[in-house]
Amino acid sequence: MREEELRSRLQALAVAGRVAPEPTAIGAVRRRARRKLQGATALVLVALVVAVGGVRLATEVADRPSIAPVVPVAPPSGPPAAVAPATFVGQVGDGSSRRTVIIDASTGRVLRQVPGTDRQADHVADAVVGPDLRSLYLPAAGPGAASSCDGGWTQVDLTTGARRPAFGGLTGVGELSLSADGRTLAYLHTSAPSAMDRTQFQCHTELVVRELASERQRVWTIPSGGSVQGLQLSPDATRLVYLLARTPGGDRLLHLLPLAGTTSVVEGHDLPAAGDCPMSMWRFLDDRQLLALGCVTEPFDNLLVRFDLETRRVLSTLPLGLPVEPFSLDVDRSGRQVLLAAAGKPNDQRPATVYLLRDDRPQRVPFAGDCWQADW
């Protein structure tokens, strides 16, 4: 009986296992399904909210200057805008007396005097200012006529006034010009002739370009009776410009000499004439361009002439409206700012005045005294 009873109970359980679930069980399943669907929908909505919120947050962060990421800024292309120097070096004084001062270019006020520069000058413009604006070069005084052939220069520190023999004590140095880096010196080398004329003493002269550190140098001959004046060495020390007379009393022409492959000052090329007068002074604007001062005579006026040295042509001429004698011309290291010292106008009480070139017109620096030479 026990086996029959056990068998009947197992059959009953098998039948019970095949019975369909009750309606309450189906409802519970449906409710669970709805909850799963709602949960999935909620997750999708949350994901969307997070995504949209993230985009908005990123946008807001980018708009907040205090926490915005740093974006690299490329520097502007091309050279920086040229700004006129704030000061210049002036050689000032009455008559032949000179002293060196630093002058404010806007106000004309003397900021300071360079110690120990009081002197008597034989020429209107007697100083050479170094290209780094740290040194001044003055002719060294020497007794006797023969000393004019072996003269030297004195280097003066523009800050302290300290003096020492210039260029290692080099002698026989006449006119000179330095390269932009101060490493190369071009000068007229003078020496006493082997046989001196008792009626007229004249030094033997030749052109020398010297590397100051190594003391290596080259020499260019000057023909008998010829003369060279106003040496200007290009910033890169590859060419010279000067006023050349090939014969005694001959025409004086502005001349361009390439240093490579030449041995005489007459080699190279004459620059074209501009205006009615020989050029009186000149300065390199850069390695390729030259600024020179000439004149026109009807009516008289100073003429600023710009040359292209590659093509050896006149690029422009500019009448300055200054019918007076010029004393000095200089260009700053940018090659764009021009400084001019000239005699006062006929009705002006100042014998020597400094002008800045502004918008192609000279503007007087309101300096109270006489300034015979200006450099910056």
mmCIF file of C-alpha atoms in Angstrom:
data_model
loop_
_atom_site.group_PDB
_atom_site.id
_atom_site.type_symbol
_atom_site.label_atom_id
_atom_site.label_comp_id
_atom_site.label_asym_id
_atom_site.label_seq_id
_atom_site.Cartn_x
_atom_site.Cartn_y
_atom_site.Cartn_z
ATOM 1 C CA MET A 1 0.000 0.000 0.000
ATOM 2 C CA ARG A 2 2.794 2.270 0.713
ATOM 3 C CA GLU A 3 4.167 1.891 -2.842
ATOM 4 C CA GLU A 4 0.746 2.562 -4.392
ATOM 5 C CA GLU A 5 0.284 5.581 -2.152
ATOM 6 C CA LEU A 6 3.698 6.934 -3.062
ATOM 7 C CA ARG A 7 3.034 6.371 -6.786
ATOM 8 C CA SER A 8 -0.298 8.214 -6.640
ATOM 9 C CA ARG A 9 1.295 11.155 -4.854
ATOM 10 C CA LEU A 10 4.032 11.425 -7.486
ATOM 11 C CA GLN A 11 1.461 11.398 -10.278
ATOM 12 C CA ALA A 12 -0.490 14.123 -8.512
ATOM 13 C CA LEU A 13 2.614 16.264 -8.218
ATOM 14 C CA ALA A 14 3.397 15.738 -11.920
ATOM 15 C CA VAL A 15 -0.115 16.822 -12.868
ATOM 16 C CA ALA A 16 0.140 19.812 -10.562
ATOM 17 C CA GLY A 17 3.412 20.852 -12.244
ATOM 18 C CA ARG A 18 1.689 21.024 -15.661
ATOM 19 C CA VAL A 19 -1.133 23.258 -14.404
ATOM 20 C CA ALA A 20 -1.170 26.811 -15.903
ATOM 21 C CA PRO A 21 -0.117 29.557 -13.547
ATOM 22 C CA GLU A 22 -2.831 31.391 -11.713
ATOM 23 C CA PRO A 23 -3.966 34.875 -12.994
ATOM 24 C CA THR A 24 -2.368 36.552 -9.987
ATOM 25 C CA ALA A 25 1.000 35.114 -11.005
ATOM 26 C CA ILE A 26 0.585 36.485 -14.586
ATOM 27 C CA GLY A 27 -0.306 39.929 -13.267
ATOM 28 C CA ALA A 28 2.785 39.925 -11.111
ATOM 29 C CA VAL A 29 4.900 39.019 -14.113
ATOM 30 C CA ARG A 30 3.300 41.814 -16.169
ATOM 31 C CA ARG A 31 3.932 44.273 -13.378
ATOM 32 C CA ARG A 32 7.564 43.171 -13.211
ATOM 33 C CA ALA A 33 7.855 43.531 -16.984
ATOM 34 C CA ARG A 34 6.363 47.038 -16.839
ATOM 35 C CA ARG A 35 8.797 47.941 -14.067
ATOM 36 C CA LYS A 36 11.728 46.644 -16.129
ATOM 37 C CA LEU A 37 10.533 48.630 -19.177
ATOM 38 C CA GLN A 38 10.053 51.769 -17.096
ATOM 39 C CA GLY A 39 13.474 51.260 -15.551
ATOM 40 C CA ALA A 40 15.087 50.892 -18.965
ATOM 41 C CA THR A 41 13.273 53.999 -20.195
ATOM 42 C CA ALA A 42 14.429 55.900 -17.151
ATOM 43 C CA LEU A 43 17.995 54.814 -17.742
ATOM 44 C CA VAL A 44 17.804 56.028 -21.355
ATOM 45 C CA LEU A 45 16.366 59.378 -20.196
ATOM 46 C CA VAL A 46 19.057 59.717 -17.557
ATOM 47 C CA ALA A 47 21.727 58.974 -20.165
ATOM 48 C CA LEU A 48 20.259 61.639 -22.464
ATOM 49 C CA VAL A 49 20.096 64.171 -19.648
ATOM 50 C CA VAL A 50 23.660 63.443 -18.666
ATOM 51 C CA ALA A 51 24.827 63.743 -22.284
ATOM 52 C CA VAL A 52 22.962 67.032 -22.899
ATOM 53 C CA GLY A 53 24.007 68.352 -19.533
ATOM 54 C CA GLY A 54 27.619 67.442 -20.255
ATOM 55 C CA VAL A 55 27.551 69.334 -23.543
ATOM 56 C CA ARG A 56 25.980 72.348 -21.860
ATOM 57 C CA LEU A 57 28.457 72.193 -19.009
ATOM 58 C CA ALA A 58 31.352 72.003 -21.438
ATOM 59 C CA THR A 59 29.968 75.020 -23.296
ATOM 60 C CA GLU A 60 29.568 76.969 -20.079
ATOM 61 C CA VAL A 61 33.082 76.039 -18.973
ATOM 62 C CA ALA A 62 34.477 77.268 -22.273
ATOM 63 C CA ASP A 63 32.602 80.552 -21.775
ATOM 64 C CA ARG A 64 33.982 81.124 -18.299
ATOM 65 C CA PRO A 65 37.279 83.034 -18.565
ATOM 66 C CA SER A 66 38.386 81.992 -15.100
ATOM 67 C CA ILE A 67 38.456 78.289 -15.897
ATOM 68 C CA ALA A 68 38.739 78.277 -19.679
ATOM 69 C CA PRO A 69 41.525 76.119 -21.106
ATOM 70 C CA VAL A 70 44.629 78.031 -22.318
ATOM 71 C CA VAL A 71 44.739 78.207 -26.108
ATOM 72 C CA PRO A 72 48.199 78.721 -27.664
ATOM 73 C CA VAL A 73 48.461 82.076 -29.489
ATOM 74 C CA ALA A 74 50.753 82.290 -32.491
ATOM 75 C CA PRO A 75 53.046 85.353 -32.506
ATOM 76 C CA PRO A 76 52.300 87.969 -35.179
ATOM 77 C CA SER A 77 54.144 87.423 -38.410
ATOM 78 C CA GLY A 78 56.686 89.903 -39.738
ATOM 79 C CA PRO A 79 59.094 92.246 -37.909
ATOM 80 C CA PRO A 80 57.885 94.178 -34.864
ATOM 81 C CA ALA A 81 56.669 97.722 -35.365
ATOM 82 C CA ALA A 82 59.516 100.205 -35.230
ATOM 83 C CA VAL A 83 59.321 102.523 -32.253
ATOM 84 C CA ALA A 84 61.445 105.637 -32.164
ATOM 85 C CA PRO A 85 64.140 105.561 -29.474
ATOM 86 C CA ALA A 86 63.298 107.591 -26.376
ATOM 87 C CA THR A 87 66.712 109.277 -26.182
ATOM 88 C CA PHE A 88 69.666 110.210 -28.357
ATOM 89 C CA VAL A 89 73.334 111.083 -27.843
ATOM 90 C CA GLY A 90 73.991 114.757 -28.482
ATOM 91 C CA GLN A 91 77.231 116.697 -28.975
ATOM 92 C CA VAL A 92 76.322 120.113 -27.635
ATOM 93 C CA GLY A 93 78.060 123.398 -26.822
ATOM 94 C CA ASP A 94 78.847 126.921 -27.966
ATOM 95 C CA GLY A 95 81.368 127.656 -30.684
ATOM 96 C CA SER A 96 84.141 125.057 -30.654
ATOM 97 C CA SER A 97 83.381 123.816 -27.134
ATOM 98 C CA ARG A 98 81.701 120.414 -26.978
ATOM 99 C CA ARG A 99 80.359 118.023 -24.389
ATOM 100 C CA THR A 100 78.385 114.803 -24.743
ATOM 101 C CA VAL A 101 74.913 114.537 -23.222
ATOM 102 C CA ILE A 102 71.926 112.182 -23.321
ATOM 103 C CA ILE A 103 68.794 114.018 -24.487
ATOM 104 C CA ASP A 104 65.119 113.062 -24.259
ATOM 105 C CA ALA A 105 63.916 112.896 -27.875
ATOM 106 C CA SER A 106 60.390 114.116 -27.029
ATOM 107 C CA THR A 107 61.030 116.923 -24.570
ATOM 108 C CA GLY A 108 64.565 117.950 -25.481
ATOM 109 C CA ARG A 109 65.542 117.766 -21.814
ATOM 110 C CA VAL A 110 69.123 116.832 -20.955
ATOM 111 C CA LEU A 111 68.935 113.680 -18.858
ATOM 112 C CA ARG A 112 72.624 113.567 -17.987
ATOM 113 C CA GLN A 113 76.082 114.538 -19.171
ATOM 114 C CA VAL A 114 78.698 111.894 -19.922
ATOM 115 C CA PRO A 115 81.526 112.544 -17.440
ATOM 116 C CA GLY A 116 84.801 113.864 -18.824
ATOM 117 C CA THR A 117 83.574 114.756 -22.309
ATOM 118 C CA ASP A 118 84.165 118.530 -22.166
ATOM 119 C CA ARG A 119 86.542 119.337 -25.017
ATOM 120 C CA GLN A 120 87.455 121.686 -27.867
ATOM 121 C CA ALA A 121 86.461 120.399 -31.315
ATOM 122 C CA ASP A 122 88.232 121.118 -34.594
ATOM 123 C CA HIS A 123 85.203 119.985 -36.590
ATOM 124 C CA VAL A 124 81.474 120.562 -36.224
ATOM 125 C CA ALA A 125 80.874 116.795 -35.829
ATOM 126 C CA ASP A 126 83.924 115.249 -34.171
ATOM 127 C CA ALA A 127 82.558 112.086 -32.496
ATOM 128 C CA VAL A 128 81.651 108.559 -33.584
ATOM 129 C CA VAL A 129 78.987 106.819 -31.498
ATOM 130 C CA GLY A 130 79.333 103.035 -31.325
ATOM 131 C CA PRO A 131 76.575 100.899 -32.850
ATOM 132 C CA ASP A 132 75.684 99.476 -29.422
ATOM 133 C CA LEU A 133 75.233 103.034 -28.028
ATOM 134 C CA ARG A 134 77.578 102.151 -25.167
ATOM 135 C CA SER A 135 80.752 103.798 -26.412
ATOM 136 C CA LEU A 136 81.832 107.094 -27.902
ATOM 137 C CA TYR A 137 84.992 107.486 -29.982
ATOM 138 C CA LEU A 138 86.886 110.793 -29.935
ATOM 139 C CA PRO A 139 90.084 111.743 -31.789
ATOM 140 C CA ALA A 140 93.085 111.378 -29.521
ATOM 141 C CA ALA A 141 95.054 114.607 -29.225
ATOM 142 C CA GLY A 142 98.676 114.497 -30.372
ATOM 143 C CA PRO A 143 101.354 117.181 -30.640
ATOM 144 C CA GLY A 144 103.060 118.161 -33.866
ATOM 145 C CA ALA A 145 102.197 118.033 -37.554
ATOM 146 C CA ALA A 146 103.506 114.502 -38.002
ATOM 147 C CA SER A 147 101.028 113.214 -35.387
ATOM 148 C CA SER A 148 98.186 113.852 -37.829
ATOM 149 C CA CYS A 149 99.444 110.868 -39.820
ATOM 150 C CA ASP A 150 99.622 108.415 -36.911
ATOM 151 C CA GLY A 151 96.737 109.628 -34.788
ATOM 152 C CA GLY A 152 94.479 107.357 -32.804
ATOM 153 C CA TRP A 153 91.110 107.410 -31.099
ATOM 154 C CA THR A 154 89.908 107.323 -27.510
ATOM 155 C CA GLN A 155 87.005 105.102 -26.479
ATOM 156 C CA VAL A 156 84.688 106.671 -23.882
ATOM 157 C CA ASP A 157 82.118 104.688 -21.906
ATOM 158 C CA LEU A 158 78.816 106.538 -22.326
ATOM 159 C CA THR A 159 77.658 105.524 -18.846
ATOM 160 C CA THR A 160 80.717 106.067 -16.653
ATOM 161 C CA GLY A 161 82.894 108.298 -18.824
ATOM 162 C CA ALA A 162 85.809 105.858 -18.433
ATOM 163 C CA ARG A 163 88.450 106.257 -21.153
ATOM 164 C CA ARG A 164 90.900 103.940 -22.851
ATOM 165 C CA PRO A 165 92.777 103.817 -26.180
ATOM 166 C CA ALA A 166 90.362 102.628 -28.841
ATOM 167 C CA PHE A 167 90.872 99.486 -30.934
ATOM 168 C CA GLY A 168 93.729 98.200 -28.822
ATOM 169 C CA GLY A 169 95.768 101.372 -29.257
ATOM 170 C CA LEU A 170 95.716 101.217 -33.067
ATOM 171 C CA THR A 171 97.370 104.283 -34.626
ATOM 172 C CA GLY A 172 97.199 105.902 -38.030
ATOM 173 C CA VAL A 173 93.388 105.765 -37.918
ATOM 174 C CA GLY A 174 91.606 108.552 -39.764
ATOM 175 C CA GLU A 175 87.907 108.382 -40.629
ATOM 176 C CA LEU A 176 86.274 105.208 -39.381
ATOM 177 C CA SER A 177 83.074 103.186 -39.417
ATOM 178 C CA LEU A 178 82.030 100.100 -37.437
ATOM 179 C CA SER A 179 79.817 97.188 -38.459
ATOM 180 C CA ALA A 180 76.498 96.725 -36.661
ATOM 181 C CA ASP A 181 77.948 94.073 -34.332
ATOM 182 C CA GLY A 182 81.022 96.193 -33.591
ATOM 183 C CA ARG A 183 83.403 93.419 -34.667
ATOM 184 C CA THR A 184 84.663 94.931 -37.925
ATOM 185 C CA LEU A 185 86.341 98.309 -38.343
ATOM 186 C CA ALA A 186 86.707 100.138 -41.650
ATOM 187 C CA TYR A 187 89.071 103.093 -41.578
ATOM 188 C CA LEU A 188 91.385 105.286 -43.607
ATOM 189 C CA HIS A 189 94.904 104.362 -42.565
ATOM 190 C CA THR A 190 97.293 107.301 -42.679
ATOM 191 C CA SER A 191 101.066 107.235 -42.439
ATOM 192 C CA ALA A 192 103.870 109.718 -42.991
ATOM 193 C CA PRO A 193 105.283 109.650 -46.528
ATOM 194 C CA SER A 194 108.808 108.417 -46.998
ATOM 195 C CA ALA A 195 109.848 111.754 -48.506
ATOM 196 C CA MET A 196 108.062 114.799 -47.143
ATOM 197 C CA ASP A 197 107.407 117.902 -49.206
ATOM 198 C CA ARG A 198 108.638 120.871 -47.206
ATOM 199 C CA THR A 199 105.994 123.175 -48.651
ATOM 200 C CA GLN A 200 103.009 120.870 -48.115
ATOM 201 C CA PHE A 201 102.817 117.938 -45.743
ATOM 202 C CA GLN A 202 100.488 115.173 -46.912
ATOM 203 C CA CYS A 203 99.905 111.759 -45.343
ATOM 204 C CA HIS A 204 99.891 108.576 -47.345
ATOM 205 C CA THR A 205 96.376 107.112 -47.164
ATOM 206 C CA GLU A 206 94.879 103.702 -47.829
ATOM 207 C CA LEU A 207 91.605 101.969 -46.984
ATOM 208 C CA VAL A 208 91.690 99.176 -44.393
ATOM 209 C CA VAL A 209 88.983 96.785 -43.144
ATOM 210 C CA ARG A 210 90.028 95.027 -39.937
ATOM 211 C CA GLU A 211 88.511 92.254 -37.820
ATOM 212 C CA LEU A 212 89.098 93.560 -34.323
ATOM 213 C CA ALA A 213 89.207 90.223 -32.495
ATOM 214 C CA SER A 214 91.585 88.378 -34.825
ATOM 215 C CA GLU A 215 93.397 91.535 -36.085
ATOM 216 C CA ARG A 216 93.149 90.165 -39.616
ATOM 217 C CA GLN A 217 92.797 92.941 -42.150
ATOM 218 C CA ARG A 218 92.657 93.755 -45.851
ATOM 219 C CA VAL A 219 93.912 96.844 -47.647
ATOM 220 C CA TRP A 220 92.496 98.743 -50.643
ATOM 221 C CA THR A 221 94.682 101.212 -52.503
ATOM 222 C CA ILE A 222 93.726 104.813 -53.180
ATOM 223 C CA PRO A 223 95.150 106.165 -56.467
ATOM 224 C CA SER A 224 97.560 109.082 -56.360
ATOM 225 C CA GLY A 225 95.595 112.304 -56.241
ATOM 226 C CA GLY A 226 92.371 110.492 -55.379
ATOM 227 C CA SER A 227 90.468 110.840 -52.130
ATOM 228 C CA VAL A 228 87.897 109.007 -50.065
ATOM 229 C CA GLN A 229 85.556 110.725 -47.589
ATOM 230 C CA GLY A 230 82.700 109.699 -45.329
ATOM 231 C CA LEU A 231 83.314 105.974 -44.899
ATOM 232 C CA GLN A 232 80.198 103.979 -44.036
ATOM 233 C CA LEU A 233 80.404 100.213 -43.535
ATOM 234 C CA SER A 234 77.270 98.167 -44.158
ATOM 235 C CA PRO A 235 75.686 96.473 -41.105
ATOM 236 C CA ASP A 236 76.841 93.033 -42.329
ATOM 237 C CA ALA A 237 80.351 94.335 -43.176
ATOM 238 C CA THR A 238 80.188 93.244 -46.828
ATOM 239 C CA ARG A 239 80.296 96.628 -48.575
ATOM 240 C CA LEU A 240 81.321 100.254 -48.137
ATOM 241 C CA VAL A 241 79.876 103.548 -49.308
ATOM 242 C CA TYR A 242 81.959 106.732 -49.515
ATOM 243 C CA LEU A 243 82.447 109.898 -51.523
ATOM 244 C CA LEU A 244 85.108 109.205 -54.127
ATOM 245 C CA ALA A 245 87.215 111.667 -56.106
ATOM 246 C CA ARG A 246 89.392 109.866 -58.642
ATOM 247 C CA THR A 247 91.582 112.850 -59.488
ATOM 248 C CA PRO A 248 92.536 116.076 -57.695
ATOM 249 C CA GLY A 249 89.679 118.533 -58.063
ATOM 250 C CA GLY A 250 87.601 115.936 -59.924
ATOM 251 C CA ASP A 251 83.927 115.156 -59.422
ATOM 252 C CA ARG A 252 83.088 113.655 -56.061
ATOM 253 C CA LEU A 253 80.623 110.809 -56.528
ATOM 254 C CA LEU A 254 78.904 108.547 -54.030
ATOM 255 C CA HIS A 255 80.523 105.161 -54.545
ATOM 256 C CA LEU A 256 79.572 101.606 -53.585
ATOM 257 C CA LEU A 257 82.438 99.147 -53.018
ATOM 258 C CA PRO A 258 81.786 95.420 -52.506
ATOM 259 C CA LEU A 259 84.565 94.087 -50.299
ATOM 260 C CA ALA A 260 84.688 90.648 -51.887
ATOM 261 C CA GLY A 261 87.000 90.419 -54.884
ATOM 262 C CA THR A 262 88.214 94.051 -54.905
ATOM 263 C CA THR A 263 91.594 95.651 -54.103
ATOM 264 C CA SER A 264 91.184 99.329 -55.037
ATOM 265 C CA VAL A 265 88.707 101.999 -53.916
ATOM 266 C CA VAL A 266 87.897 102.847 -57.539
ATOM 267 C CA GLU A 267 86.417 99.395 -58.153
ATOM 268 C CA GLY A 268 82.711 98.897 -57.611
ATOM 269 C CA HIS A 269 80.044 101.304 -58.818
ATOM 270 C CA ASP A 270 79.132 104.976 -58.611
ATOM 271 C CA LEU A 271 75.614 105.558 -57.358
ATOM 272 C CA PRO A 272 73.374 107.738 -59.537
ATOM 273 C CA ALA A 273 73.144 111.456 -58.903
ATOM 274 C CA ALA A 274 70.003 112.910 -57.356
ATOM 275 C CA GLY A 275 69.336 116.625 -56.978
ATOM 276 C CA ASP A 276 71.802 119.395 -57.753
ATOM 277 C CA CYS A 277 74.569 118.787 -55.179
ATOM 278 C CA PRO A 278 76.951 115.985 -54.269
ATOM 279 C CA MET A 279 75.697 113.929 -51.351
ATOM 280 C CA SER A 280 76.893 115.406 -48.063
ATOM 281 C CA MET A 281 76.210 112.503 -45.656
ATOM 282 C CA TRP A 282 74.697 109.020 -45.765
ATOM 283 C CA ARG A 283 73.689 106.086 -43.584
ATOM 284 C CA PHE A 284 72.755 102.461 -44.261
ATOM 285 C CA LEU A 285 69.088 101.680 -43.596
ATOM 286 C CA ASP A 286 69.900 97.958 -43.797
ATOM 287 C CA ASP A 287 72.218 95.759 -45.854
ATOM 288 C CA ARG A 288 70.377 96.633 -49.073
ATOM 289 C CA GLN A 289 69.306 100.272 -48.784
ATOM 290 C CA LEU A 290 71.070 103.583 -48.195
ATOM 291 C CA LEU A 291 69.740 106.962 -47.066
ATOM 292 C CA ALA A 292 71.678 110.013 -48.239
ATOM 293 C CA LEU A 293 71.369 113.775 -47.933
ATOM 294 C CA GLY A 294 71.702 115.910 -51.047
ATOM 295 C CA CYS A 295 70.133 119.177 -52.106
ATOM 296 C CA VAL A 296 68.227 121.084 -54.761
ATOM 297 C CA THR A 297 69.102 124.690 -55.599
ATOM 298 C CA GLU A 298 65.956 126.242 -57.124
ATOM 299 C CA PRO A 299 65.068 127.130 -54.412
ATOM 300 C CA PHE A 300 67.662 125.667 -52.089
ATOM 301 C CA ASP A 301 66.493 122.753 -49.926
ATOM 302 C CA ASN A 302 67.922 119.602 -48.414
ATOM 303 C CA LEU A 303 66.908 116.446 -50.246
ATOM 304 C CA LEU A 304 66.634 113.035 -48.579
ATOM 305 C CA VAL A 305 67.467 110.311 -51.114
ATOM 306 C CA ARG A 306 66.872 106.562 -50.732
ATOM 307 C CA PHE A 307 68.958 104.118 -52.800
ATOM 308 C CA ASP A 308 68.481 100.445 -53.569
ATOM 309 C CA LEU A 309 72.023 99.086 -53.442
ATOM 310 C CA GLU A 310 71.170 95.839 -55.240
ATOM 311 C CA THR A 311 69.940 97.619 -58.370
ATOM 312 C CA ARG A 312 71.910 100.853 -57.693
ATOM 313 C CA ARG A 313 68.836 102.949 -58.367
ATOM 314 C CA VAL A 314 67.185 105.876 -56.627
ATOM 315 C CA LEU A 315 64.024 104.672 -54.896
ATOM 316 C CA SER A 316 62.731 108.022 -53.682
ATOM 317 C CA THR A 317 63.621 111.669 -53.087
ATOM 318 C CA LEU A 318 62.097 113.829 -50.359
ATOM 319 C CA PRO A 319 62.524 117.631 -50.056
ATOM 320 C CA LEU A 320 62.761 118.394 -46.333
ATOM 321 C CA GLY A 321 61.782 122.065 -46.304
ATOM 322 C CA LEU A 322 65.053 122.870 -44.480
ATOM 323 C CA PRO A 323 67.061 125.418 -46.506
ATOM 324 C CA VAL A 324 69.991 125.241 -44.062
ATOM 325 C CA GLU A 325 73.365 123.529 -43.705
ATOM 326 C CA PRO A 326 73.150 119.973 -42.320
ATOM 327 C CA PHE A 327 75.631 118.861 -39.668
ATOM 328 C CA SER A 328 74.786 115.208 -39.021
ATOM 329 C CA LEU A 329 72.451 112.435 -40.161
ATOM 330 C CA ASP A 330 71.636 109.229 -38.331
ATOM 331 C CA VAL A 331 69.227 106.299 -38.548
ATOM 332 C CA ASP A 332 68.247 104.090 -35.610
ATOM 333 C CA ARG A 333 68.859 100.331 -35.524
ATOM 334 C CA SER A 334 65.430 99.571 -37.027
ATOM 335 C CA GLY A 335 66.409 101.573 -40.126
ATOM 336 C CA ARG A 336 63.159 103.560 -39.950
ATOM 337 C CA GLN A 337 63.710 106.472 -37.575
ATOM 338 C CA VAL A 338 65.743 109.396 -38.927
ATOM 339 C CA LEU A 339 67.542 112.013 -36.832
ATOM 340 C CA LEU A 340 69.060 115.157 -38.335
ATOM 341 C CA ALA A 341 71.153 117.998 -36.896
ATOM 342 C CA ALA A 342 71.297 121.162 -38.957
ATOM 343 C CA ALA A 343 71.890 124.887 -38.750
ATOM 344 C CA GLY A 344 69.029 127.005 -37.491
ATOM 345 C CA LYS A 345 66.723 128.630 -39.996
ATOM 346 C CA PRO A 346 67.536 132.226 -41.006
ATOM 347 C CA ASN A 347 65.196 133.758 -38.424
ATOM 348 C CA ASP A 348 66.001 131.174 -35.753
ATOM 349 C CA GLN A 349 68.153 132.153 -32.787
ATOM 350 C CA ARG A 350 69.577 128.634 -32.512
ATOM 351 C CA PRO A 351 72.710 127.969 -34.619
ATOM 352 C CA ALA A 352 72.309 124.179 -34.390
ATOM 353 C CA THR A 353 68.994 122.339 -34.154
ATOM 354 C CA VAL A 354 67.937 118.687 -34.058
ATOM 355 C CA TYR A 355 65.016 117.367 -36.085
ATOM 356 C CA LEU A 356 63.159 114.058 -36.061
ATOM 357 C CA LEU A 357 61.550 112.928 -39.277
ATOM 358 C CA ARG A 358 57.823 112.411 -38.648
ATOM 359 C CA ASP A 359 55.471 111.542 -41.528
ATOM 360 C CA ASP A 360 58.189 112.643 -43.955
ATOM 361 C CA ARG A 361 58.427 116.081 -42.335
ATOM 362 C CA PRO A 362 61.157 117.323 -39.967
ATOM 363 C CA GLN A 363 59.921 118.014 -36.433
ATOM 364 C CA ARG A 364 62.189 120.102 -34.194
ATOM 365 C CA VAL A 365 63.325 118.651 -30.889
ATOM 366 C CA PRO A 366 62.735 121.393 -28.276
ATOM 367 C CA PHE A 367 66.318 121.421 -27.013
ATOM 368 C CA ALA A 368 67.242 124.781 -25.504
ATOM 369 C CA GLY A 369 70.919 124.881 -26.572
ATOM 370 C CA ASP A 370 72.946 124.112 -29.679
ATOM 371 C CA CYS A 371 73.251 120.462 -30.692
ATOM 372 C CA TRP A 372 75.778 119.906 -33.495
ATOM 373 C CA GLN A 373 75.569 116.137 -33.778
ATOM 374 C CA ALA A 374 72.822 113.656 -32.841
ATOM 375 C CA ASP A 375 72.995 109.847 -32.855
ATOM 376 C CA TRP A 376 70.651 107.036 -31.768
#
